[in-house]
Amino acid sequence: MTLRDILNKLLGRQKTSASTARERLQLVLAHDRSDLSPELLDQMRKEILEVVSKYVEIDIQEGAVSLETEDRMTALVANLPIKRTLSIASSSEEN
Amino acid sequence: MSPSTRIILICSGKGGVGKTTLTANLGIALARQGVRTAVLDADFGLRNLDLLLGLENRIVYTAQEVLEETCRLDQALVKHKQEPNLALLPAGNPRMLDWLKPDDMQRIVNMLAEIFEYVLIDCPAGVEDGFKNAVSAAKEAIVITNPEVSAVRDADRVIGLLNTHGVKPVQLVLNRVRPKMIASQEMLSIDDVTDILALPLLGLVLEDEQVIVSTNRGEPLTLKENQSPAARCYSNIAKRMQGEEIPLIDPSKEGSGMRDKFKRLMQTKIF
């Protein structure tokens, strides 16, 4: 976001189109580069959340699994705030 | 084949961003520097390089006849009258659509590399067979794009494919840049595009009506002594290819008036 974008926001104007272009491109390229369809990404997101919630209680509302891209490298980024650790986790490991 | 010959693919993915215009202008600019240069039109289904160079009436043979040995290479090469260091070779004619294979492209490019110091390959649009043929013969590449979402997206796809084909180095030319629109943040800036595509910038070309005038006449802009803005950009790119250090200008950072300074301030990225 640039200074002009902030000024536009304050004045209730639309964001500059270059900013919009930048954001849209970054999103579409992250998907293009990973060759993952949105459905597949969604399925993966669900499964990741399932696995993680076996061990810790996570805030599903706040959590996000997304693709990010920088310097032609695409990364799967999971941001999952932990509410508390589940006691089952350690006991299941013993079994 | 001469190992020092630079075999450069000029590609974009999307059509109409200026591949052929860049090839024609770089060909002339390099020839004017005294470098023996061949331009190969790999887009034989829809060839246009001959038209932009004003050589459309002088084509007799193509690479196909050379490979079939119905003519010699020097008979198929069309020399530019004003710049005899430049020669054009069309890969084929539109009637024989799927004649050339990657092997054929490699053979013809190797023959050109015996004679010329630069071989510029004008790549067809798209990422299908035409692209794959052209890329198979290339050592390095120039990706040309416009500061528009569709062109940048397609360029990204092509860069990925160049990486898989092992073509290196790959450099970027940003075409049809409008400084005023960048200043008012209604066009992707130079930094935006280079950040997204993560390629070194070989040069930028300013939007210039003279480009259309020059294609009408079949006389590339770089032929002229008195050069228009786009022509200067093309010439600078050719000089950089030859190793000269010509600084890049960021049009959005030009100007010292209050207005320009304010516009620049407004472009400051906060987050």
PDB file of N, CA and C in Angstrom, chain B residues 54-127:
ATOM      1  N   GLY B  54      10.726  -4.430 -43.772  1.00  0.00           N
ATOM      2  CA  GLY B  54      10.577  -3.974 -45.154  1.00  0.00           C
ATOM      3  C   GLY B  54      11.175  -4.931 -46.158  1.00  0.00           C
ATOM      4  N   LEU B  55      11.253  -6.226 -45.806  1.00  0.00           N
ATOM      5  CA  LEU B  55      11.905  -7.203 -46.682  1.00  0.00           C
ATOM      6  C   LEU B  55      10.915  -8.204 -47.270  1.00  0.00           C
ATOM      7  N   GLU B  56       9.617  -7.879 -47.170  1.00  0.00           N
ATOM      8  CA  GLU B  56       8.598  -8.880 -47.535  1.00  0.00           C
ATOM      9  C   GLU B  56       8.622  -9.274 -49.007  1.00  0.00           C
ATOM     10  N   ASN B  57       9.120  -8.374 -49.863  1.00  0.00           N
ATOM     11  CA  ASN B  57       9.127  -8.713 -51.291  1.00  0.00           C
ATOM     12  C   ASN B  57      10.399  -9.406 -51.739  1.00  0.00           C
ATOM     13  N   ARG B  58      11.325  -9.603 -50.805  1.00  0.00           N
ATOM     14  CA  ARG B  58      12.612 -10.138 -51.219  1.00  0.00           C
ATOM     15  C   ARG B  58      12.852 -11.568 -50.765  1.00  0.00           C
ATOM     16  N   ILE B  59      11.831 -12.166 -50.124  1.00  0.00           N
ATOM     17  CA  ILE B  59      11.993 -13.544 -49.667  1.00  0.00           C
ATOM     18  C   ILE B  59      11.763 -14.513 -50.829  1.00  0.00           C
ATOM     19  N   VAL B  60      12.743 -15.340 -51.092  1.00  0.00           N
ATOM     20  CA  VAL B  60      12.599 -16.365 -52.127  1.00  0.00           C
ATOM     21  C   VAL B  60      12.521 -17.737 -51.470  1.00  0.00           C
ATOM     22  N   TYR B  61      13.517 -18.017 -50.618  1.00  0.00           N
ATOM     23  CA  TYR B  61      13.563 -19.312 -49.940  1.00  0.00           C
ATOM     24  C   TYR B  61      13.390 -19.118 -48.433  1.00  0.00           C
ATOM     25  N   THR B  62      13.181 -20.232 -47.749  1.00  0.00           N
ATOM     26  CA  THR B  62      13.109 -20.192 -46.286  1.00  0.00           C
ATOM     27  C   THR B  62      14.029 -21.282 -45.726  1.00  0.00           C
ATOM     28  N   ALA B  63      14.037 -21.383 -44.383  1.00  0.00           N
ATOM     29  CA  ALA B  63      14.861 -22.414 -43.729  1.00  0.00           C
ATOM     30  C   ALA B  63      14.463 -23.809 -44.209  1.00  0.00           C
ATOM     31  N   GLN B  64      13.217 -23.976 -44.573  1.00  0.00           N
ATOM     32  CA  GLN B  64      12.765 -25.291 -45.044  1.00  0.00           C
ATOM     33  C   GLN B  64      13.546 -25.749 -46.265  1.00  0.00           C
ATOM     34  N   GLU B  65      13.703 -24.864 -47.243  1.00  0.00           N
ATOM     35  CA  GLU B  65      14.436 -25.220 -48.461  1.00  0.00           C
ATOM     36  C   GLU B  65      15.909 -25.475 -48.167  1.00  0.00           C
ATOM     37  N   VAL B  66      16.448 -24.704 -47.184  1.00  0.00           N
ATOM     38  CA  VAL B  66      17.851 -24.923 -46.819  1.00  0.00           C
ATOM     39  C   VAL B  66      18.014 -26.319 -46.234  1.00  0.00           C
ATOM     40  N   LEU B  67      17.111 -26.704 -45.350  1.00  0.00           N
ATOM     41  CA  LEU B  67      17.203 -28.019 -44.696  1.00  0.00           C
ATOM     42  C   LEU B  67      16.939 -29.154 -45.689  1.00  0.00           C
ATOM     43  N   GLU B  68      16.081 -28.887 -46.664  1.00  0.00           N
ATOM     44  CA  GLU B  68      15.824 -29.892 -47.711  1.00  0.00           C
ATOM     45  C   GLU B  68      16.944 -29.932 -48.744  1.00  0.00           C
ATOM     46  N   GLU B  69      17.872 -28.982 -48.641  1.00  0.00           N
ATOM     47  CA  GLU B  69      19.003 -28.833 -49.555  1.00  0.00           C
ATOM     48  C   GLU B  69      18.575 -28.516 -50.980  1.00  0.00           C
ATOM     49  N   THR B  70      17.452 -27.795 -51.111  1.00  0.00           N
ATOM     50  CA  THR B  70      17.091 -27.308 -52.439  1.00  0.00           C
ATOM     51  C   THR B  70      17.736 -25.946 -52.700  1.00  0.00           C
ATOM     52  N   CYS B  71      18.296 -25.340 -51.657  1.00  0.00           N
ATOM     53  CA  CYS B  71      19.071 -24.114 -51.868  1.00  0.00           C
ATOM     54  C   CYS B  71      20.134 -24.019 -50.791  1.00  0.00           C
ATOM     55  N   ARG B  72      21.111 -23.119 -51.034  1.00  0.00           N
ATOM     56  CA  ARG B  72      22.151 -22.911 -50.025  1.00  0.00           C
ATOM     57  C   ARG B  72      21.662 -21.887 -49.011  1.00  0.00           C
ATOM     58  N   LEU B  73      22.324 -21.880 -47.823  1.00  0.00           N
ATOM     59  CA  LEU B  73      21.925 -20.932 -46.780  1.00  0.00           C
ATOM     60  C   LEU B  73      22.021 -19.483 -47.279  1.00  0.00           C
ATOM     61  N   ASP B  74      23.122 -19.173 -47.982  1.00  0.00           N
ATOM     62  CA  ASP B  74      23.305 -17.775 -48.408  1.00  0.00           C
ATOM     63  C   ASP B  74      22.260 -17.337 -49.434  1.00  0.00           C
ATOM     64  N   GLN B  75      21.649 -18.311 -50.106  1.00  0.00           N
ATOM     65  CA  GLN B  75      20.567 -17.950 -51.048  1.00  0.00           C
ATOM     66  C   GLN B  75      19.280 -17.619 -50.298  1.00  0.00           C
ATOM     67  N   ALA B  76      19.103 -18.260 -49.145  1.00  0.00           N
ATOM     68  CA  ALA B  76      17.871 -18.039 -48.387  1.00  0.00           C
ATOM     69  C   ALA B  76      17.934 -16.794 -47.512  1.00  0.00           C
ATOM     70  N   LEU B  77      19.160 -16.395 -47.160  1.00  0.00           N
ATOM     71  CA  LEU B  77      19.301 -15.215 -46.292  1.00  0.00           C
ATOM     72  C   LEU B  77      18.946 -13.939 -47.053  1.00  0.00           C
ATOM     73  N   VAL B  78      18.100 -13.118 -46.453  1.00  0.00           N
ATOM     74  CA  VAL B  78      17.743 -11.839 -47.083  1.00  0.00           C
ATOM     75  C   VAL B  78      18.515 -10.727 -46.386  1.00  0.00           C
ATOM     76  N   LYS B  79      19.457 -10.158 -47.119  1.00  0.00           N
ATOM     77  CA  LYS B  79      20.291  -9.111 -46.546  1.00  0.00           C
ATOM     78  C   LYS B  79      19.543  -7.782 -46.534  1.00  0.00           C
ATOM     79  N   HIS B  80      19.689  -7.018 -45.450  1.00  0.00           N
ATOM     80  CA  HIS B  80      19.053  -5.707 -45.388  1.00  0.00           C
ATOM     81  C   HIS B  80      19.874  -4.722 -46.213  1.00  0.00           C
ATOM     82  N   LYS B  81      19.213  -3.941 -47.076  1.00  0.00           N
ATOM     83  CA  LYS B  81      19.950  -3.072 -48.010  1.00  0.00           C
ATOM     84  C   LYS B  81      20.762  -2.006 -47.301  1.00  0.00           C
ATOM     85  N   GLN B  82      20.110  -1.303 -46.340  1.00  0.00           N
ATOM     86  CA  GLN B  82      20.822  -0.209 -45.673  1.00  0.00           C
ATOM     87  C   GLN B  82      21.824  -0.706 -44.647  1.00  0.00           C
ATOM     88  N   GLU B  83      21.506  -1.823 -44.013  1.00  0.00           N
ATOM     89  CA  GLU B  83      22.389  -2.380 -42.981  1.00  0.00           C
ATOM     90  C   GLU B  83      22.813  -3.795 -43.371  1.00  0.00           C
ATOM     91  N   PRO B  84      23.808  -3.905 -44.247  1.00  0.00           N
ATOM     92  CA  PRO B  84      24.174  -5.230 -44.784  1.00  0.00           C
ATOM     93  C   PRO B  84      24.675  -6.214 -43.728  1.00  0.00           C
ATOM     94  N   ASN B  85      24.961  -5.737 -42.505  1.00  0.00           N
ATOM     95  CA  ASN B  85      25.347  -6.655 -41.431  1.00  0.00           C
ATOM     96  C   ASN B  85      24.169  -7.477 -40.928  1.00  0.00           C
ATOM     97  N   LEU B  86      22.962  -7.077 -41.346  1.00  0.00           N
ATOM     98  CA  LEU B  86      21.764  -7.771 -40.864  1.00  0.00           C
ATOM     99  C   LEU B  86      21.167  -8.629 -41.971  1.00  0.00           C
ATOM    100  N   ALA B  87      20.838  -9.871 -41.618  1.00  0.00           N
ATOM    101  CA  ALA B  87      20.152 -10.739 -42.571  1.00  0.00           C
ATOM    102  C   ALA B  87      18.958 -11.401 -41.902  1.00  0.00           C
ATOM    103  N   LEU B  88      17.909 -11.587 -42.701  1.00  0.00           N
ATOM    104  CA  LEU B  88      16.679 -12.223 -42.207  1.00  0.00           C
ATOM    105  C   LEU B  88      16.572 -13.613 -42.796  1.00  0.00           C
ATOM    106  N   LEU B  89      16.149 -14.554 -41.963  1.00  0.00           N
ATOM    107  CA  LEU B  89      15.821 -15.885 -42.464  1.00  0.00           C
ATOM    108  C   LEU B  89      14.455 -16.284 -41.924  1.00  0.00           C
ATOM    109  N   PRO B  90      13.474 -16.423 -42.813  1.00  0.00           N
ATOM    110  CA  PRO B  90      12.185 -16.928 -42.334  1.00  0.00           C
ATOM    111  C   PRO B  90      12.297 -18.441 -42.123  1.00  0.00           C
ATOM    112  N   ALA B  91      11.691 -18.955 -41.054  1.00  0.00           N
ATOM    113  CA  ALA B  91      11.799 -20.383 -40.777  1.00  0.00           C
ATOM    114  C   ALA B  91      11.026 -21.190 -41.811  1.00  0.00           C
ATOM    115  N   GLY B  92       9.906 -20.659 -42.243  1.00  0.00           N
ATOM    116  CA  GLY B  92       9.113 -21.400 -43.216  1.00  0.00           C
ATOM    117  C   GLY B  92       8.055 -20.504 -43.803  1.00  0.00           C
ATOM    118  N   ASN B  93       7.215 -21.080 -44.643  1.00  0.00           N
ATOM    119  CA  ASN B  93       6.131 -20.260 -45.153  1.00  0.00           C
ATOM    120  C   ASN B  93       4.804 -20.767 -44.586  1.00  0.00           C
ATOM    121  N   PRO B  94       3.813 -19.880 -44.559  1.00  0.00           N
ATOM    122  CA  PRO B  94       2.566 -20.194 -43.860  1.00  0.00           C
ATOM    123  C   PRO B  94       1.841 -21.421 -44.419  1.00  0.00           C
ATOM    124  N   ARG B  95       2.171 -21.843 -45.634  1.00  0.00           N
ATOM    125  CA  ARG B  95       1.456 -22.984 -46.216  1.00  0.00           C
ATOM    126  C   ARG B  95       1.893 -24.323 -45.613  1.00  0.00           C
ATOM    127  N   MET B  96       3.112 -24.369 -45.105  1.00  0.00           N
ATOM    128  CA  MET B  96       3.585 -25.641 -44.528  1.00  0.00           C
ATOM    129  C   MET B  96       3.624 -25.500 -43.024  1.00  0.00           C
ATOM    130  N   LEU B  97       2.510 -25.813 -42.392  1.00  0.00           N
ATOM    131  CA  LEU B  97       2.333 -25.419 -40.997  1.00  0.00           C
ATOM    132  C   LEU B  97       3.171 -26.209 -39.998  1.00  0.00           C
ATOM    133  N   ASP B  98       3.258 -27.533 -40.161  1.00  0.00           N
ATOM    134  CA  ASP B  98       3.990 -28.252 -39.120  1.00  0.00           C
ATOM    135  C   ASP B  98       5.156 -29.035 -39.703  1.00  0.00           C
ATOM    136  N   TRP B  99       5.970 -28.300 -40.383  1.00  0.00           N
ATOM    137  CA  TRP B  99       7.102 -28.936 -41.025  1.00  0.00           C
ATOM    138  C   TRP B  99       8.307 -29.008 -40.100  1.00  0.00           C
ATOM    139  N   LEU B 100       8.583 -27.909 -39.420  1.00  0.00           N
ATOM    140  CA  LEU B 100       9.799 -27.855 -38.613  1.00  0.00           C
ATOM    141  C   LEU B 100       9.628 -28.547 -37.270  1.00  0.00           C
ATOM    142  N   LYS B 101      10.687 -29.219 -36.840  1.00  0.00           N
ATOM    143  CA  LYS B 101      10.722 -29.878 -35.533  1.00  0.00           C
ATOM    144  C   LYS B 101      11.876 -29.258 -34.741  1.00  0.00           C
ATOM    145  N   PRO B 102      11.932 -29.494 -33.432  1.00  0.00           N
ATOM    146  CA  PRO B 102      13.056 -28.932 -32.665  1.00  0.00           C
ATOM    147  C   PRO B 102      14.424 -29.241 -33.278  1.00  0.00           C
ATOM    148  N   ASP B 103      14.594 -30.458 -33.805  1.00  0.00           N
ATOM    149  CA  ASP B 103      15.868 -30.820 -34.449  1.00  0.00           C
ATOM    150  C   ASP B 103      16.199 -29.897 -35.612  1.00  0.00           C
ATOM    151  N   ASP B 104      15.175 -29.612 -36.425  1.00  0.00           N
ATOM    152  CA  ASP B 104      15.376 -28.743 -37.593  1.00  0.00           C
ATOM    153  C   ASP B 104      15.800 -27.345 -37.155  1.00  0.00           C
ATOM    154  N   MET B 105      15.136 -26.859 -36.098  1.00  0.00           N
ATOM    155  CA  MET B 105      15.474 -25.527 -35.605  1.00  0.00           C
ATOM    156  C   MET B 105      16.931 -25.492 -35.146  1.00  0.00           C
ATOM    157  N   GLN B 106      17.337 -26.541 -34.428  1.00  0.00           N
ATOM    158  CA  GLN B 106      18.719 -26.576 -33.954  1.00  0.00           C
ATOM    159  C   GLN B 106      19.700 -26.594 -35.122  1.00  0.00           C
ATOM    160  N   ARG B 107      19.378 -27.368 -36.147  1.00  0.00           N
ATOM    161  CA  ARG B 107      20.285 -27.445 -37.300  1.00  0.00           C
ATOM    162  C   ARG B 107      20.429 -26.099 -37.992  1.00  0.00           C
ATOM    163  N   ILE B 108      19.288 -25.446 -38.192  1.00  0.00           N
ATOM    164  CA  ILE B 108      19.347 -24.182 -38.932  1.00  0.00           C
ATOM    165  C   ILE B 108      20.050 -23.103 -38.095  1.00  0.00           C
ATOM    166  N   VAL B 109      19.802 -23.106 -36.782  1.00  0.00           N
ATOM    167  CA  VAL B 109      20.447 -22.116 -35.922  1.00  0.00           C
ATOM    168  C   VAL B 109      21.957 -22.362 -35.871  1.00  0.00           C
ATOM    169  N   ASN B 110      22.357 -23.626 -35.834  1.00  0.00           N
ATOM    170  CA  ASN B 110      23.790 -23.930 -35.853  1.00  0.00           C
ATOM    171  C   ASN B 110      24.450 -23.452 -37.138  1.00  0.00           C
ATOM    172  N   MET B 111      23.735 -23.578 -38.249  1.00  0.00           N
ATOM    173  CA  MET B 111      24.290 -23.082 -39.523  1.00  0.00           C
ATOM    174  C   MET B 111      24.451 -21.565 -39.479  1.00  0.00           C
ATOM    175  N   LEU B 112      23.464 -20.884 -38.897  1.00  0.00           N
ATOM    176  CA  LEU B 112      23.539 -19.417 -38.798  1.00  0.00           C
ATOM    177  C   LEU B 112      24.698 -19.009 -37.882  1.00  0.00           C
ATOM    178  N   ALA B 113      24.890 -19.795 -36.813  1.00  0.00           N
ATOM    179  CA  ALA B 113      25.923 -19.457 -35.829  1.00  0.00           C
ATOM    180  C   ALA B 113      27.333 -19.554 -36.413  1.00  0.00           C
ATOM    181  N   GLU B 114      27.477 -20.280 -37.539  1.00  0.00           N
ATOM    182  CA  GLU B 114      28.780 -20.341 -38.213  1.00  0.00           C
ATOM    183  C   GLU B 114      29.158 -18.980 -38.788  1.00  0.00           C
ATOM    184  N   ILE B 115      28.150 -18.247 -39.217  1.00  0.00           N
ATOM    185  CA  ILE B 115      28.395 -17.009 -39.963  1.00  0.00           C
ATOM    186  C   ILE B 115      28.216 -15.753 -39.116  1.00  0.00           C
ATOM    187  N   PHE B 116      27.256 -15.805 -38.176  1.00  0.00           N
ATOM    188  CA  PHE B 116      26.867 -14.576 -37.483  1.00  0.00           C
ATOM    189  C   PHE B 116      27.329 -14.558 -36.027  1.00  0.00           C
ATOM    190  N   GLU B 117      27.442 -13.330 -35.497  1.00  0.00           N
ATOM    191  CA  GLU B 117      27.822 -13.170 -34.088  1.00  0.00           C
ATOM    192  C   GLU B 117      26.603 -13.185 -33.181  1.00  0.00           C
ATOM    193  N   TYR B 118      25.462 -12.757 -33.739  1.00  0.00           N
ATOM    194  CA  TYR B 118      24.202 -12.796 -33.005  1.00  0.00           C
ATOM    195  C   TYR B 118      23.154 -13.506 -33.854  1.00  0.00           C
ATOM    196  N   VAL B 119      22.400 -14.388 -33.227  1.00  0.00           N
ATOM    197  CA  VAL B 119      21.217 -14.949 -33.873  1.00  0.00           C
ATOM    198  C   VAL B 119      20.032 -14.619 -32.964  1.00  0.00           C
ATOM    199  N   LEU B 120      19.135 -13.765 -33.453  1.00  0.00           N
ATOM    200  CA  LEU B 120      17.948 -13.412 -32.673  1.00  0.00           C
ATOM    201  C   LEU B 120      16.773 -14.219 -33.215  1.00  0.00           C
ATOM    202  N   ILE B 121      16.144 -14.983 -32.342  1.00  0.00           N
ATOM    203  CA  ILE B 121      15.024 -15.814 -32.772  1.00  0.00           C
ATOM    204  C   ILE B 121      13.719 -15.163 -32.327  1.00  0.00           C
ATOM    205  N   ASP B 122      12.909 -14.777 -33.296  1.00  0.00           N
ATOM    206  CA  ASP B 122      11.604 -14.178 -32.996  1.00  0.00           C
ATOM    207  C   ASP B 122      10.617 -15.317 -32.743  1.00  0.00           C
ATOM    208  N   CYS B 123      10.237 -15.470 -31.480  1.00  0.00           N
ATOM    209  CA  CYS B 123       9.444 -16.628 -31.045  1.00  0.00           C
ATOM    210  C   CYS B 123       7.956 -16.404 -31.336  1.00  0.00           C
ATOM    211  N   PRO B 124       7.235 -17.465 -31.706  1.00  0.00           N
ATOM    212  CA  PRO B 124       5.787 -17.297 -31.848  1.00  0.00           C
ATOM    213  C   PRO B 124       5.121 -17.092 -30.487  1.00  0.00           C
ATOM    214  N   ALA B 125       3.943 -16.482 -30.495  1.00  0.00           N
ATOM    215  CA  ALA B 125       3.193 -16.328 -29.246  1.00  0.00           C
ATOM    216  C   ALA B 125       2.723 -17.702 -28.788  1.00  0.00           C
ATOM    217  N   GLY B 126       2.342 -17.792 -27.534  1.00  0.00           N
ATOM    218  CA  GLY B 126       1.853 -19.059 -27.004  1.00  0.00           C
ATOM    219  C   GLY B 126       2.958 -19.864 -26.360  1.00  0.00           C
ATOM    220  N   VAL B 127       2.587 -21.008 -25.801  1.00  0.00           N
ATOM    221  CA  VAL B 127       3.575 -21.868 -25.144  1.00  0.00           C
ATOM    222  C   VAL B 127       3.510 -23.287 -25.708  1.00  0.00           C
TER     223      VAL B 127
END
